[in-house]
Coordinates of C-alpha atoms and ligand atoms in Angstrom, one line a residue:
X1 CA 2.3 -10.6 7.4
X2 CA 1.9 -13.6 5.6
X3 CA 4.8 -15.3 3.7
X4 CA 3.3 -14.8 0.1
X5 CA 3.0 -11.3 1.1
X6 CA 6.2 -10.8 2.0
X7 CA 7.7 -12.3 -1.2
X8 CA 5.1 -10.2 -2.8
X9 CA 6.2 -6.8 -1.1
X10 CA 9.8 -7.7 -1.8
X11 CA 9.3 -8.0 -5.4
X12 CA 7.2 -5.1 -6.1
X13 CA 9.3 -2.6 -4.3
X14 CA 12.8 -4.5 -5.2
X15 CA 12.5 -6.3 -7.8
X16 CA 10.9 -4.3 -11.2
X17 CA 14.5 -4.2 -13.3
X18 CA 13.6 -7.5 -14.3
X19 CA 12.7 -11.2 -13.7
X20 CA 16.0 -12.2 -11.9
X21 CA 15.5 -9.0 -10.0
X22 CA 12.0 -9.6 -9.1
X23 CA 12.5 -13.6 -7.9
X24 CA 15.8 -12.6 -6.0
X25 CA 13.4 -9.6 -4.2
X26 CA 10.6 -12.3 -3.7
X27 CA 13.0 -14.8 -2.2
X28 CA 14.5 -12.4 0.0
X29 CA 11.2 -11.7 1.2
X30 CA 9.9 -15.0 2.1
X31 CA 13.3 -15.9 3.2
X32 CA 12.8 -15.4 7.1
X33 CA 10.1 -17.2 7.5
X34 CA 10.6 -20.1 5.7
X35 CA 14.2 -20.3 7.1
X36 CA 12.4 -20.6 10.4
X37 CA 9.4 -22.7 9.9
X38 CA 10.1 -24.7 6.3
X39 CA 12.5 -27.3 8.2
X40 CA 9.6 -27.7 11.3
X41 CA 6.9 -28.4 9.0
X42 CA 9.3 -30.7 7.4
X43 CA 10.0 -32.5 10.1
X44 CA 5.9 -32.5 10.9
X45 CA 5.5 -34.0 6.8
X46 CA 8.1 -36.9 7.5
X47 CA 6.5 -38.0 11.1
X48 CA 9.3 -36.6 13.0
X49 CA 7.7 -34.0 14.9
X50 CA 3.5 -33.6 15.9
X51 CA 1.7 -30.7 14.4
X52 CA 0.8 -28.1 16.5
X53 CA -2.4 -26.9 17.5
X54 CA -3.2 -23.8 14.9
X55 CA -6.6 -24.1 15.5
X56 CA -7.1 -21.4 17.9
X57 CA -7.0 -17.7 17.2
X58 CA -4.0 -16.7 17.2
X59 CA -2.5 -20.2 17.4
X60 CA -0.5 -21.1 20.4
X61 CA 3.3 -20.9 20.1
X62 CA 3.9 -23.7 22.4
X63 CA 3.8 -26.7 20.5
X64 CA 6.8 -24.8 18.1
X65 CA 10.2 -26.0 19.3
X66 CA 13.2 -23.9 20.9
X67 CA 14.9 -23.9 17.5
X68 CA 12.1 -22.4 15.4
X69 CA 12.3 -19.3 17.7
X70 CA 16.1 -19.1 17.8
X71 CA 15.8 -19.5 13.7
X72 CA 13.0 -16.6 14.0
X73 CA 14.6 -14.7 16.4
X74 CA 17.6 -14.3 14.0
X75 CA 15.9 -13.8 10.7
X76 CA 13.8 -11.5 12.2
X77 CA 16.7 -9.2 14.1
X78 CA 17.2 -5.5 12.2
X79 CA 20.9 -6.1 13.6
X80 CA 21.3 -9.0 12.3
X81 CA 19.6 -7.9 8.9
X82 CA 22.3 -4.9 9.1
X83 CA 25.6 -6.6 9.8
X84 CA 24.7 -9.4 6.9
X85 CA 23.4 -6.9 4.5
X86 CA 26.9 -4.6 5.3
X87 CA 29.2 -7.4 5.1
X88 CA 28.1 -8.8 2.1
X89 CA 28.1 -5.2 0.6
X90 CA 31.8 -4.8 2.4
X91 CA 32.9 -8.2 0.4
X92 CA 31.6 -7.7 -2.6
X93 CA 33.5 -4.2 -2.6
X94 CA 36.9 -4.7 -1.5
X95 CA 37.2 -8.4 -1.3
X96 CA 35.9 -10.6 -3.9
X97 CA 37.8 -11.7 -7.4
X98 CA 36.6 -9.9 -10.3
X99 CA 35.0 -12.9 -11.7
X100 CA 32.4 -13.3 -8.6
X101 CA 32.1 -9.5 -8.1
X102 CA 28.3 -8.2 -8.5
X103 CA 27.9 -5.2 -10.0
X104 CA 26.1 -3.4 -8.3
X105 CA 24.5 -3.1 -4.2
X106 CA 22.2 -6.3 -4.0
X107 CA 19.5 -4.3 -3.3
X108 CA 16.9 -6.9 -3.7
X109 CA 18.3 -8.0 -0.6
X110 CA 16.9 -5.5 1.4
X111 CA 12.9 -7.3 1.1
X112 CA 14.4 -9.1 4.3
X113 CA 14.4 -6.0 6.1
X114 CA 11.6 -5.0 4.8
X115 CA 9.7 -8.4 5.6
X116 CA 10.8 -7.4 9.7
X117 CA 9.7 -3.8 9.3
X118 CA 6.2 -5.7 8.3
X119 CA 5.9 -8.0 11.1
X120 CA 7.0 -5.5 13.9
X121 CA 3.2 -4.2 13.6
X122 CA 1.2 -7.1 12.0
X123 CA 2.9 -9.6 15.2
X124 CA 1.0 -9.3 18.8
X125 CA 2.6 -10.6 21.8
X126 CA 0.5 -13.9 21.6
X127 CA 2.2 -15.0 18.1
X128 CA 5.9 -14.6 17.8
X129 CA 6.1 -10.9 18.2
X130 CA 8.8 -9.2 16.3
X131 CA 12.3 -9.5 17.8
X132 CA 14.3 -6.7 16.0
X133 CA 16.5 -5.7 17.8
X134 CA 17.8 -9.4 18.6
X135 CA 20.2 -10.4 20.6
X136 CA 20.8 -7.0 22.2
X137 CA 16.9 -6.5 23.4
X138 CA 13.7 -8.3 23.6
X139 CA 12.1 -4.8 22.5
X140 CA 8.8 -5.9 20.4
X141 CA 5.3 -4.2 19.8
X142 CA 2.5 -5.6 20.5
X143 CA 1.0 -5.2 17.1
X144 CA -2.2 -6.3 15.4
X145 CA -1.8 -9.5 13.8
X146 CA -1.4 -9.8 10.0
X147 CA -4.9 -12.3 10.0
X148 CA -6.9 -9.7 11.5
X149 CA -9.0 -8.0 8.5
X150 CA -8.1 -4.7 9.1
X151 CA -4.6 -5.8 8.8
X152 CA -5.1 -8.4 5.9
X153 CA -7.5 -6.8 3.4
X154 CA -5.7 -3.6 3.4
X155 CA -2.6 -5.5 2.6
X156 CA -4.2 -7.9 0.1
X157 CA -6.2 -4.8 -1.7
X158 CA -2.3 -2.2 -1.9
X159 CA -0.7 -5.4 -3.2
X160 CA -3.8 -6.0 -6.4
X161 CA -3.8 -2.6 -6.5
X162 CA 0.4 -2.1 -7.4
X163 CA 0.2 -4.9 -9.3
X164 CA -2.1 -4.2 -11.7
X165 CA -0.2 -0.6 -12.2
X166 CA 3.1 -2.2 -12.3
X167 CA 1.6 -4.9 -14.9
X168 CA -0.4 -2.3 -17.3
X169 CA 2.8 0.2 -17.1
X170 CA 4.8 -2.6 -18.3
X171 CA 2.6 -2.9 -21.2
X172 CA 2.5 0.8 -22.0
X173 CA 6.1 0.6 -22.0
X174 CA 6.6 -2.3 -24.0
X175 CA 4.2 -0.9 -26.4
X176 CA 5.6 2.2 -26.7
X177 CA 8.7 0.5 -27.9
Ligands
ZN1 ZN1 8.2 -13.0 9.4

């Protein structure tokens, strides 16, 4: 999936208590992907690295160095995803002063899971296929990728389509009131 539609996904399933909510769910959500490629293309904007060749279909992962796919490879593990999302839930429970305590389950963290339950399907074996059960298997689908129309206009249409709900049954709402 692409990254706006991740941030997207996360905030419209995880983020509709209120704006805070809703940019916390959208960060989340773009979180794994721009962890992994945001300091490449960085690197590519301040002439330390050479762009790679995107423009084949789907672009070749060779040009991308080791450390993108190590990055990738972690933000896109399930386990990995589980032991943060635990921990942090563990912490905040038992272990954290009163004054840093949240009060309640970070939920809106979960759009990171959510954003590798996305790509296992929408990733073939030619672009970065979903490793999500990282470091303990190389297990991956060989999906359809997110680009490919039947993949991408589906996506794009659900996403206008709960948006404009969620928008006008905000309005009834705050009419109502
Ligand atoms: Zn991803």
């Amino acid at each position: 999936m692409d990254i706006i539609s991740h941030g997207l996904w996360g905030g419209i399933t995880l983020g509709r208590e209120n704006k805070k909510s809703f940019w916390t769910s959208f960060i989340f959500g773009i979180a794994p992907d721009f962890l992994a490629f945001a300091p490449f293309f960085a690197s590519v904007f301040l002439g330390f690295a050479e762009f790679p060749k995107f423009s084949t279909e789907p672009p070749i992962p060779d040009g991308i160095p080791a450390y993108v796919h190590n990055v990738y490879s972690f933000t896109h593990s399930l386990i990995i995803f589980a032991v943060v999302f635990g921990l942090i839930v563990f912490a905040n429970k038992f272990l954290s002063p009163p004054s840093l305590k949240l009060r309640r389950t970070p939920w809106e963290m979960s759009a990171w899971g959510l954003h590798i339950l996305f790509d296992i399907p929408t990733h073939s074996n030619a672009f970065f296929p979903t490793p999500f059960l990282w470091p303990y298997s190389s297990a991956h689908i060989d999906g359809i990728p997110w680009a490919h129309p039947a993949i991408f206009i589906p996506n794009i249409a659900i996403l206008i389509i709960l948006y404009l709900y969620f928008f006008a049954y905000k309005k009834r709402e705050t009419n109502h009131f």
